[in-house]
Tab-separated table of C-alpha atoms and ligand atoms in Angstrom:
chain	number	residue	atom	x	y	z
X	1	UNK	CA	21.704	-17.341	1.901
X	2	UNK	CA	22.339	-13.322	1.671
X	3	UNK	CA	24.724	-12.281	3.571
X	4	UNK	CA	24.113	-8.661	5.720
X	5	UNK	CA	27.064	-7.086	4.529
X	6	UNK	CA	28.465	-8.927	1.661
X	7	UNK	CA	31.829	-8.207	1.303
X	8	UNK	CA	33.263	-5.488	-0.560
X	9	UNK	CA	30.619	-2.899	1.156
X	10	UNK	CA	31.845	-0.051	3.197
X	11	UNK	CA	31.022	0.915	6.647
X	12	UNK	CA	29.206	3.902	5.383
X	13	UNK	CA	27.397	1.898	2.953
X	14	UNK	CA	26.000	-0.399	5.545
X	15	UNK	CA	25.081	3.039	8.021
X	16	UNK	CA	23.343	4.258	4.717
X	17	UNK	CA	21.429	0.899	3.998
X	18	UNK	CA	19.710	1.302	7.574
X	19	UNK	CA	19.375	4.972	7.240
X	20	UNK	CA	17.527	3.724	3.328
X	21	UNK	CA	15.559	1.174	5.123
X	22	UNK	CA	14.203	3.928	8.271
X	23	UNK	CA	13.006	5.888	4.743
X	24	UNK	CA	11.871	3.611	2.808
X	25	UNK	CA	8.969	2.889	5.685
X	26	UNK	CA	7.912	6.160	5.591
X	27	UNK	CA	6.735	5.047	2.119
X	28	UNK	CA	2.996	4.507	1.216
X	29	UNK	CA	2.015	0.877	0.915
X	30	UNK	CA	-0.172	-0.086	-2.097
X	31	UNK	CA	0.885	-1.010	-5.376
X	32	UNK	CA	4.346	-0.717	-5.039
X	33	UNK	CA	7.013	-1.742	-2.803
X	34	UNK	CA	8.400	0.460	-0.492
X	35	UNK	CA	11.995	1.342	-0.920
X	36	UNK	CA	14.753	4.042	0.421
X	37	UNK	CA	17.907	5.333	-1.264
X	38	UNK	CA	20.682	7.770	-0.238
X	39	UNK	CA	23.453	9.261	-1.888
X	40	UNK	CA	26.814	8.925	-0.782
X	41	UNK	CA	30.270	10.829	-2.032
X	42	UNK	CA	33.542	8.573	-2.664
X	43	UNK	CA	34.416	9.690	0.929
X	44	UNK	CA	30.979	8.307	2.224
X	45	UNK	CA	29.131	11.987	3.035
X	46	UNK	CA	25.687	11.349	2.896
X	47	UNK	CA	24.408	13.811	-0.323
X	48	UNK	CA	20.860	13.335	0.002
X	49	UNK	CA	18.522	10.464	0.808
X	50	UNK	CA	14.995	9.718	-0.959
X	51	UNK	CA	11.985	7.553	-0.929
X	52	UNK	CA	9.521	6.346	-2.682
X	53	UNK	CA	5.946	7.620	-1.763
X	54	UNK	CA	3.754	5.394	-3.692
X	55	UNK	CA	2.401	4.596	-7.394
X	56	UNK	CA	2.809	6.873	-9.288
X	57	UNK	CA	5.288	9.532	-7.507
X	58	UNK	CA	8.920	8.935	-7.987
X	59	UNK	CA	10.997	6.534	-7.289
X	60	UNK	CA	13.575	6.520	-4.354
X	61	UNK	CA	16.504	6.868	-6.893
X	62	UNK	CA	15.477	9.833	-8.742
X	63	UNK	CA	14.063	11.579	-5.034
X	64	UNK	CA	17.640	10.821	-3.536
X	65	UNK	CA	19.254	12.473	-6.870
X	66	UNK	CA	17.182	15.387	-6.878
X	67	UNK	CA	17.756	15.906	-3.218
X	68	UNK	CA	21.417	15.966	-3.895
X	69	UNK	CA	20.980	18.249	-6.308
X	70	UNK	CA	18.834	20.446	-4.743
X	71	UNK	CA	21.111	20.737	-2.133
X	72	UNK	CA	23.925	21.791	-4.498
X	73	UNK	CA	25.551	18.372	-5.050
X	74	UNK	CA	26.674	16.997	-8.749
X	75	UNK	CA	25.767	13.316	-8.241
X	76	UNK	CA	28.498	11.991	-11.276
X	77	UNK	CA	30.919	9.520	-9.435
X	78	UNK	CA	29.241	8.933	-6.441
X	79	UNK	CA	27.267	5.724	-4.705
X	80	UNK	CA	23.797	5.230	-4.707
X	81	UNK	CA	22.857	3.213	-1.426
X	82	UNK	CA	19.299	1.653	-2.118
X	83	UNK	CA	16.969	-1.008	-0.576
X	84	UNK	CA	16.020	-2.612	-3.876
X	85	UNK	CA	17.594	-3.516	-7.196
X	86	UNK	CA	17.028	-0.166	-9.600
X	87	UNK	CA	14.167	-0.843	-12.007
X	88	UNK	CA	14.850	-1.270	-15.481
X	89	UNK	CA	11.549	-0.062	-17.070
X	90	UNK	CA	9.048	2.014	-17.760
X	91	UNK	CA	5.618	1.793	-15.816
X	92	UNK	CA	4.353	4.908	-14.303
X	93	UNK	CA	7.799	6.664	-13.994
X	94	UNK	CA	10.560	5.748	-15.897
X	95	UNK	CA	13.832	3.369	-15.593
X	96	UNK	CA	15.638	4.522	-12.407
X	97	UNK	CA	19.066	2.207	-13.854
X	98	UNK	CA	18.936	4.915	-16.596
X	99	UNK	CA	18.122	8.334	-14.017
X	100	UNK	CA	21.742	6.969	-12.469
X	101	UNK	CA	23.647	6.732	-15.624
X	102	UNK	CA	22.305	9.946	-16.640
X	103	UNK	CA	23.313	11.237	-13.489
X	104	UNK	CA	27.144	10.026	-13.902
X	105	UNK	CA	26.846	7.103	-11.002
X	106	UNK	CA	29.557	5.906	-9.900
X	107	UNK	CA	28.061	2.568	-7.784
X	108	UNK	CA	25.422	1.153	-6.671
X	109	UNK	CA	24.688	-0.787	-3.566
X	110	UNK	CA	21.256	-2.456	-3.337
X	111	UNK	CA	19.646	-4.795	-0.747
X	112	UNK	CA	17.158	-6.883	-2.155
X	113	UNK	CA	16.001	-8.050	-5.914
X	114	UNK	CA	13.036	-6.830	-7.788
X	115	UNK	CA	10.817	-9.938	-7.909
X	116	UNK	CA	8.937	-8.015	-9.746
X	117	UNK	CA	9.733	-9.312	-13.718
X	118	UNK	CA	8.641	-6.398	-16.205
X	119	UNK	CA	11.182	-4.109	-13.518
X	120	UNK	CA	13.495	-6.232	-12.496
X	121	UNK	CA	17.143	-6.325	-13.614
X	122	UNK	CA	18.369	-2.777	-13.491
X	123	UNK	CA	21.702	-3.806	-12.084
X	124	UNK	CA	22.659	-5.242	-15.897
X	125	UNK	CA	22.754	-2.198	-17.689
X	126	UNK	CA	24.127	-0.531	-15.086
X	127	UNK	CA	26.970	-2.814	-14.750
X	128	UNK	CA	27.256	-3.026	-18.671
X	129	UNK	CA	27.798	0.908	-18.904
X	130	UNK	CA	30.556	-0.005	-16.141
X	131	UNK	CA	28.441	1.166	-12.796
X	132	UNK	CA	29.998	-1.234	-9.924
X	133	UNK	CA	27.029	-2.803	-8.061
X	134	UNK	CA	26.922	-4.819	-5.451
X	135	UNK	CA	23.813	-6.662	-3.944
X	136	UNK	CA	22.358	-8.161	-0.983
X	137	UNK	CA	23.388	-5.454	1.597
X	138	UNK	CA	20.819	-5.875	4.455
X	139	UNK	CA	18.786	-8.075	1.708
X	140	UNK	CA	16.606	-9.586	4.606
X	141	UNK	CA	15.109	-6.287	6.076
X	142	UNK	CA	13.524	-4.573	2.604
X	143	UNK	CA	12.499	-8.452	2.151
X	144	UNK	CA	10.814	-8.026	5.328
X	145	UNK	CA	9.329	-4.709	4.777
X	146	UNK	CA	7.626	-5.878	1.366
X	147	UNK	CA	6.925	-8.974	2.387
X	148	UNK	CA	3.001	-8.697	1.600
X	149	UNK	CA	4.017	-6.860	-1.616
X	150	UNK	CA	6.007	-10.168	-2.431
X	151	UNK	CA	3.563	-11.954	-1.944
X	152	UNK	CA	0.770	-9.899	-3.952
X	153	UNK	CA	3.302	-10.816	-6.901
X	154	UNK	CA	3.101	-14.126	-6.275
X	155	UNK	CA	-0.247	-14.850	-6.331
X	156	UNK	CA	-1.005	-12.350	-9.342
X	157	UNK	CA	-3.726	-10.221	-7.136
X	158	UNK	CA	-3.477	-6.599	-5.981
X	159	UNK	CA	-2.441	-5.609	-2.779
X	160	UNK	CA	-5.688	-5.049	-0.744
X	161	UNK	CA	-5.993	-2.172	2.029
X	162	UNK	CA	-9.136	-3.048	4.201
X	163	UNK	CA	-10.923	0.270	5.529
X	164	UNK	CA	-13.388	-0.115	8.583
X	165	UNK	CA	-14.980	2.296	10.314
X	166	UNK	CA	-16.366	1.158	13.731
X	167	UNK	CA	-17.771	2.082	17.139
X	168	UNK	CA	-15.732	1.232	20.266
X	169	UNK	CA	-17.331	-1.857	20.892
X	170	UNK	CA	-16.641	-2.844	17.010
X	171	UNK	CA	-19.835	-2.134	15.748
X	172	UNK	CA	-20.815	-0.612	12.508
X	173	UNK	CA	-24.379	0.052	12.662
X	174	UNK	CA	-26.767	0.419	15.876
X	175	UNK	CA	-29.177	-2.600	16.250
X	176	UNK	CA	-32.185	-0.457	13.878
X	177	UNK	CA	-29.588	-0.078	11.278
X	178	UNK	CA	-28.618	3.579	11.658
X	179	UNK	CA	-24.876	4.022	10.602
X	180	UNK	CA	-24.475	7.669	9.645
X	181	UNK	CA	-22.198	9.057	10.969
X	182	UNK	CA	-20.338	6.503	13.259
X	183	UNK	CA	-16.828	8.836	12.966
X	184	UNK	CA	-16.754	12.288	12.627
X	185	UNK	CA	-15.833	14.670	9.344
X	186	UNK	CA	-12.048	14.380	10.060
X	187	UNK	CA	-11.869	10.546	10.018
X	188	UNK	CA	-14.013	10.362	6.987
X	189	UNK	CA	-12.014	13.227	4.949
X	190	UNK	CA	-8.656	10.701	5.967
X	191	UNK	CA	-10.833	7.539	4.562
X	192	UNK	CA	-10.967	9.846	1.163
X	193	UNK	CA	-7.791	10.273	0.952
X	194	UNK	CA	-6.971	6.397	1.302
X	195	UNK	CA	-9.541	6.077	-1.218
X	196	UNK	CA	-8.182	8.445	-3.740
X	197	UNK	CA	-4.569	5.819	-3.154
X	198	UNK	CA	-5.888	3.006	-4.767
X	199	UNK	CA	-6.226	1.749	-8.221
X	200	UNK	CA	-10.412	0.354	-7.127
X	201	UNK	CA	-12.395	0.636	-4.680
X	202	UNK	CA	-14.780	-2.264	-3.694
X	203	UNK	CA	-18.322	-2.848	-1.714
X	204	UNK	CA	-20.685	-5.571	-1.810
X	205	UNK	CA	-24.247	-5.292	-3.044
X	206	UNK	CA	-25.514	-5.173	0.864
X	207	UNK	CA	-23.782	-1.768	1.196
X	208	UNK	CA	-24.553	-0.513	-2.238
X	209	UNK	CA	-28.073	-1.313	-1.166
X	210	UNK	CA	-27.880	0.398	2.398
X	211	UNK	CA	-25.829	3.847	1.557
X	212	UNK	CA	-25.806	4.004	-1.636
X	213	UNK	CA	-21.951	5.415	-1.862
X	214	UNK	CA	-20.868	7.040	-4.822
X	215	UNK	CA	-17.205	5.718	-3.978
X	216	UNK	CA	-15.525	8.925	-5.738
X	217	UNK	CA	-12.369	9.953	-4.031
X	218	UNK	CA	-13.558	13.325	-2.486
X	219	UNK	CA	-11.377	15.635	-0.176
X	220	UNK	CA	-13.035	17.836	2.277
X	221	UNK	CA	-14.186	20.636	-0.301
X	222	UNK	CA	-16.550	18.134	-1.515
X	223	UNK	CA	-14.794	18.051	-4.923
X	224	UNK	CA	-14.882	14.879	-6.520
X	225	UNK	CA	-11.525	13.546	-8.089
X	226	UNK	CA	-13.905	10.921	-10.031
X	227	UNK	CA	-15.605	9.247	-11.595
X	228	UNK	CA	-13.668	7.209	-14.322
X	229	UNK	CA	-9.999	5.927	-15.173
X	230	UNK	CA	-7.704	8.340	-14.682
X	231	UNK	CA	-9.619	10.818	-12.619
X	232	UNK	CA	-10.317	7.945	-9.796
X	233	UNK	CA	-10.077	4.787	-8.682
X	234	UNK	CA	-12.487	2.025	-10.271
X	235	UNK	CA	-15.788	1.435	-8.082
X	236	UNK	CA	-16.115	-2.045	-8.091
X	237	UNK	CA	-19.367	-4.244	-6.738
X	238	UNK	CA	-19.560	-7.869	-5.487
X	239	UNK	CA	-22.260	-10.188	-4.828
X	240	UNK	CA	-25.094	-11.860	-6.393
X	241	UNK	CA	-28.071	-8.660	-5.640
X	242	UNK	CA	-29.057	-6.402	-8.456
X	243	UNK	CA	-27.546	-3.215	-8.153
X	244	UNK	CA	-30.412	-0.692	-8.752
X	245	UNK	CA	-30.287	0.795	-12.084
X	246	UNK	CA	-30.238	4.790	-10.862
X	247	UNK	CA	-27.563	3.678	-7.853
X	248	UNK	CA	-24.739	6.378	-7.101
X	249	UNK	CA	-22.163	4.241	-8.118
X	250	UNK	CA	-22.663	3.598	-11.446
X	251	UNK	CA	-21.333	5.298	-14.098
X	252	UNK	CA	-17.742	5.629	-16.144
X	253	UNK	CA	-15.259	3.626	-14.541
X	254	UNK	CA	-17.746	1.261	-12.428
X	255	UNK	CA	-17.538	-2.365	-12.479
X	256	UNK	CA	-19.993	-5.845	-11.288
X	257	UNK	CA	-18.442	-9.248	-10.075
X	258	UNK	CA	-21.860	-11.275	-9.786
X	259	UNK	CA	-19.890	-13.363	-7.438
X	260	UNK	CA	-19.341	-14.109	-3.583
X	261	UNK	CA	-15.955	-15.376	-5.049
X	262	UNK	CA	-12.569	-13.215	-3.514
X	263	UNK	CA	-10.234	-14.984	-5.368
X	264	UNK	CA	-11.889	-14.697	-8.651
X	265	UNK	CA	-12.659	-10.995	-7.973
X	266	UNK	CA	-8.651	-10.440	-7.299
X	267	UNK	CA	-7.558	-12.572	-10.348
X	268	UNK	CA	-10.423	-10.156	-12.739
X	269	UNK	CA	-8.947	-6.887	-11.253
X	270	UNK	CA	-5.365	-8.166	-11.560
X	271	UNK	CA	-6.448	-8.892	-15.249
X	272	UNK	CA	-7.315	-5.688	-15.837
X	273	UNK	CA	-4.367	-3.610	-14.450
X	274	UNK	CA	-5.512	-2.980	-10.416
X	275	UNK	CA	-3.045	-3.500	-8.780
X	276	UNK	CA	-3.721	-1.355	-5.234
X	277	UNK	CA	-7.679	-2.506	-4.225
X	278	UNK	CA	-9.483	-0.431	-1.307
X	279	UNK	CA	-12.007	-2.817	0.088
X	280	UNK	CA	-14.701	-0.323	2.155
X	281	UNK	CA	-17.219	-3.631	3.402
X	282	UNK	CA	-19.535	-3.727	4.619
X	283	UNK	CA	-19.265	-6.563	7.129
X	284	UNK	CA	-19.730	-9.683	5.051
X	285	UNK	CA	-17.258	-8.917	2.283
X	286	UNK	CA	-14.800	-7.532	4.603
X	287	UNK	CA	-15.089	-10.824	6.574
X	288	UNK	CA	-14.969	-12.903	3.238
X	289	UNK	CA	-11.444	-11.069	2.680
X	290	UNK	CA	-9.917	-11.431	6.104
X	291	UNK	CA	-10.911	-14.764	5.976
X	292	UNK	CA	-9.151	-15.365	2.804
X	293	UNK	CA	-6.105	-14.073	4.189
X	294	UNK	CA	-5.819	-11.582	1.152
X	295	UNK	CA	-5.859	-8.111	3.375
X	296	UNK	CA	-2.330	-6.589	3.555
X	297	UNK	CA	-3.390	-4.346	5.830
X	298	UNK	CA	-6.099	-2.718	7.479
X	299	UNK	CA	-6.849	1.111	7.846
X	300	UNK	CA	-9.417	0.852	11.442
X	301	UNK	CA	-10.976	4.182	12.179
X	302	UNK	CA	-12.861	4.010	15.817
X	303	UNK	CA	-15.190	5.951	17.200
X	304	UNK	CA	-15.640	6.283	21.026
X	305	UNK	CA	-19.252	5.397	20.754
X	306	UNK	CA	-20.908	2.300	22.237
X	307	UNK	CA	-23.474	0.208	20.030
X	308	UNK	CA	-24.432	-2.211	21.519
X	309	UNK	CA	-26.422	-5.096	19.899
X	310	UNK	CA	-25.607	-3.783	15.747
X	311	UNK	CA	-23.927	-5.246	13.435
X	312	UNK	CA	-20.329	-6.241	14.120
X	313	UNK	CA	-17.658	-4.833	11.729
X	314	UNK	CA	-16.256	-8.486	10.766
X	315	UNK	CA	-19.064	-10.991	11.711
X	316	UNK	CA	-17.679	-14.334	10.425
X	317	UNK	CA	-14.357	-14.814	10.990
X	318	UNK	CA	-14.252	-18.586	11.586
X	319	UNK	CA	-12.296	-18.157	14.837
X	320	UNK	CA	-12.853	-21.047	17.200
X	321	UNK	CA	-10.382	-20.103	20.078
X	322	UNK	CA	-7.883	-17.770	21.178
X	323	UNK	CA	-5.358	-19.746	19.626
X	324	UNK	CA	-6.369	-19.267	15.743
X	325	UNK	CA	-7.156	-15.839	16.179
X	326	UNK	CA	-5.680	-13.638	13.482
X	327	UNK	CA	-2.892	-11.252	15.257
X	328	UNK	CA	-2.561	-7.522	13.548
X	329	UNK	CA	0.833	-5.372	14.527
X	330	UNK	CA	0.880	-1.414	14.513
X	331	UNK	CA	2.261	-0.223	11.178
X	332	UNK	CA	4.321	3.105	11.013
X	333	UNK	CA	5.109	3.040	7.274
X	334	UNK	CA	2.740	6.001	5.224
X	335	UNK	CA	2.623	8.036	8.697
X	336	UNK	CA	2.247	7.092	12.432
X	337	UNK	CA	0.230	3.840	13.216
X	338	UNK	CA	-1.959	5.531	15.806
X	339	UNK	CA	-3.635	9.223	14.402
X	340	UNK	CA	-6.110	11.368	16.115
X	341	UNK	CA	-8.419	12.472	14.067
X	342	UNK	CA	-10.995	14.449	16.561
X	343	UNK	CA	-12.978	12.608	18.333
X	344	UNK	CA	-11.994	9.749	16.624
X	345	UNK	CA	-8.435	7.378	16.442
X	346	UNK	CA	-6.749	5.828	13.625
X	347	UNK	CA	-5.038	2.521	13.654
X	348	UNK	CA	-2.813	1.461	10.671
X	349	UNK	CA	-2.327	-2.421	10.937
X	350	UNK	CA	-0.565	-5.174	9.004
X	351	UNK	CA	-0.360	-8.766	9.374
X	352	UNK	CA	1.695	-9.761	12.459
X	353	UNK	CA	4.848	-11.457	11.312
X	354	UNK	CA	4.412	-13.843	13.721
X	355	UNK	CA	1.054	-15.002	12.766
X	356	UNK	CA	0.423	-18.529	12.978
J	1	LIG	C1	12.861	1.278	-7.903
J	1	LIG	N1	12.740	2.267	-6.974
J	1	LIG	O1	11.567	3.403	-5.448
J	1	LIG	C2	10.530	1.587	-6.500
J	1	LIG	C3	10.679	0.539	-7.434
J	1	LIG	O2	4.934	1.915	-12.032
J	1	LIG	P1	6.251	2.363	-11.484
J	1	LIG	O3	7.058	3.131	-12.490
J	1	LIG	O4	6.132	3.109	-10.181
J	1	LIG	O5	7.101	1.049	-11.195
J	1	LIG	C4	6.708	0.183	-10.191
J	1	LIG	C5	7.672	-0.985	-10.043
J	1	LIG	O6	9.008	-0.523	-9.877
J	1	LIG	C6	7.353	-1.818	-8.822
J	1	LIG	O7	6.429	-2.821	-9.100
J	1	LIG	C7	8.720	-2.376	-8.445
J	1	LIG	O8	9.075	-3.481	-9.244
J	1	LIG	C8	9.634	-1.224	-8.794
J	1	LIG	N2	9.684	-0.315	-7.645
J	1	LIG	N3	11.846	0.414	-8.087
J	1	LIG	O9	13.879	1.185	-8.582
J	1	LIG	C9	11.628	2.459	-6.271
J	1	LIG	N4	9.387	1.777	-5.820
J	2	LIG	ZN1	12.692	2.728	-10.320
């Protein structure tokens, strides 16, 4: 077992590990872990602090650097407190074990390992080029805070962000169909900018079929930031209808699962590089995921608006009694777990930790 404070760590080493862990859930969750660093002088002043905002921005060692330096710091000689081992590679940024060197580092104190093989390990050449590290400082709490991350790993799938938007009474249609608009403009501009987070975006065939979305991640201005790799994320579409051949979402960067099948649609993406899937319903295939116990967490937008007898946002569930209901717990990391957004409220939700 890791110890809290393994010896050899400093009192201001430990008081920067909690201050790394407060940033580090500020982070974005998706396709990478989220992780906090701050930069301490041999005398323990804090020189600047960093995190990581998601794929594709930096990494919390190189913010925490450039913080330092941007607040007039030289960075050579001093310690780099950090909630998880420096990677040691190149995947949409580059090596933070070599940003430290380069830097003149002095030490490094890291909570947890990167499970995560192709990154893992930065601590070797660090240690080789005669950094001192030292690991496991508060190793259990950035554990904790990835912990559905970690487990992505595992099972080889991408992290999956559920998106609902519902009425009050959890509906997401009135009882002749009629679903536009549930939420108002501010609550659907926020659901494209989730959108534009993730690597693909999924539907099943019942929604393609009903709204015909394009699923392009489009701000406010009504610019699109897609179709296609690179300029979007993937629009993906499972289930066993045809999708019609002039439907919005076809197109560069669009892919079919002919398949009811979450786990085989997971293990395709995860084959072909997604790593960070938006799943946008509607009801059945957002029930087939919660079901599955694959959603990491769940962006809920509600209207105050009462439906009545339409559809129900998550119709088959499976849950028998109280007892084996699935519990969710308010999630501050990426921004407060409660937004207004007009009329409308936001409720960012993971997993409770003390689900059955
Ligand atoms: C760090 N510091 O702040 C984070 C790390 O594609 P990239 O370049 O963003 O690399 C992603 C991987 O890097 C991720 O899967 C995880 O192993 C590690 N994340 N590492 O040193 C950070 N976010
Ligand atoms: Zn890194």
């Amino acid at each position: 077992m890791t110890t809290t404070t393994p010896p050899g760590t400093t009192t201001a080493e430990g008081a920067a590990m909690l201050r790394a862990l407060e940033l580090a859930a500020r982070g974005v969750r998706g396709a990478n872990p989220l992780v906090g660093a701050v930069l301490l002088a041999p005398d323990g002043a804090v020189l600047g602090e960093g995190y990581h905002r998601g794929a594709g921005t930096p990494h919390a060692e190189p913010a925490a650097l450039a913080d330092a330096r941007a607040h007039g710091h030289d960075p050579r000689g001093t310690t780099l407190v950090v909630t998880l081992e420096p990677c040691n590679h190149t995947g949409r940024t580059g090596p933070c074990s070599e940003a430290v060197l380069a830097a003149g580092g002095g030490r490094v104190a890291y909570a947890a390992d990167d499970v995560n093989g192709p990154a893992a390990g930065g601590a070797q050449p660090l240690e080789a080029a005669g950094v001192q590290c030292v690991r496991g400082l508060h190793a259990e709490r950035s554990r904790r805070l990835n912990e559905r991350w970690t487990r992505c790993l595992a099972e080889q799938r991408p992290f999956v962000t559920l998106k609902s938007a519902q009425s009050l009474d959890g509906r997401v249609a009135a009882s002749d169909g009629s679903s536009r608009w549930i939420t108002g403009d501010d609550a659907r501009a926020d659901g494209h900018r989730i959108r534009a987070l993730a690597d693909a975006v999924l539907v099943g065939t019942g929604t393609v079929l009903a709204d015909d979305p394009r699923l392009t991640a489009r701000p406010r201005s009504g610019e699109d930031t897609g179709p296609g790799p690179g300029s979007g994320p993937l629009r993906v579409v499972m289930g066993h209808t045809p999708v019609p051949a002039d439907a919005a979402i076809r197109g560069e960067g669009f892919l079919r699962f002919i398949t009811r099948d979450v786990t085989e649609v997971l293990g395709e993406l995860h084959g072909r590089g997604v790593r960070h899937l938006l799943v946008e319903g509607g009801p059945r295939i957002a029930s087939a995921f919660l079901r599955a116990g694959v959603v990491d967490e769940v962006f809920s937008y509600v209207a105050p608006v009462l439906l009545g007898d339409g559809a129900p946002a998550f119709p088959d569930l499976g849950v028998g009694t109280l007892a084996d209901a699935p519990r969710w717990e308010l999630d501050d990391a990426g921004g407060p777990a409660v937004v207004r957004l007009g009329p409308d409220v936001r409720l960012h939700l993971r997993p409770s930790s003390t689900a059955p």
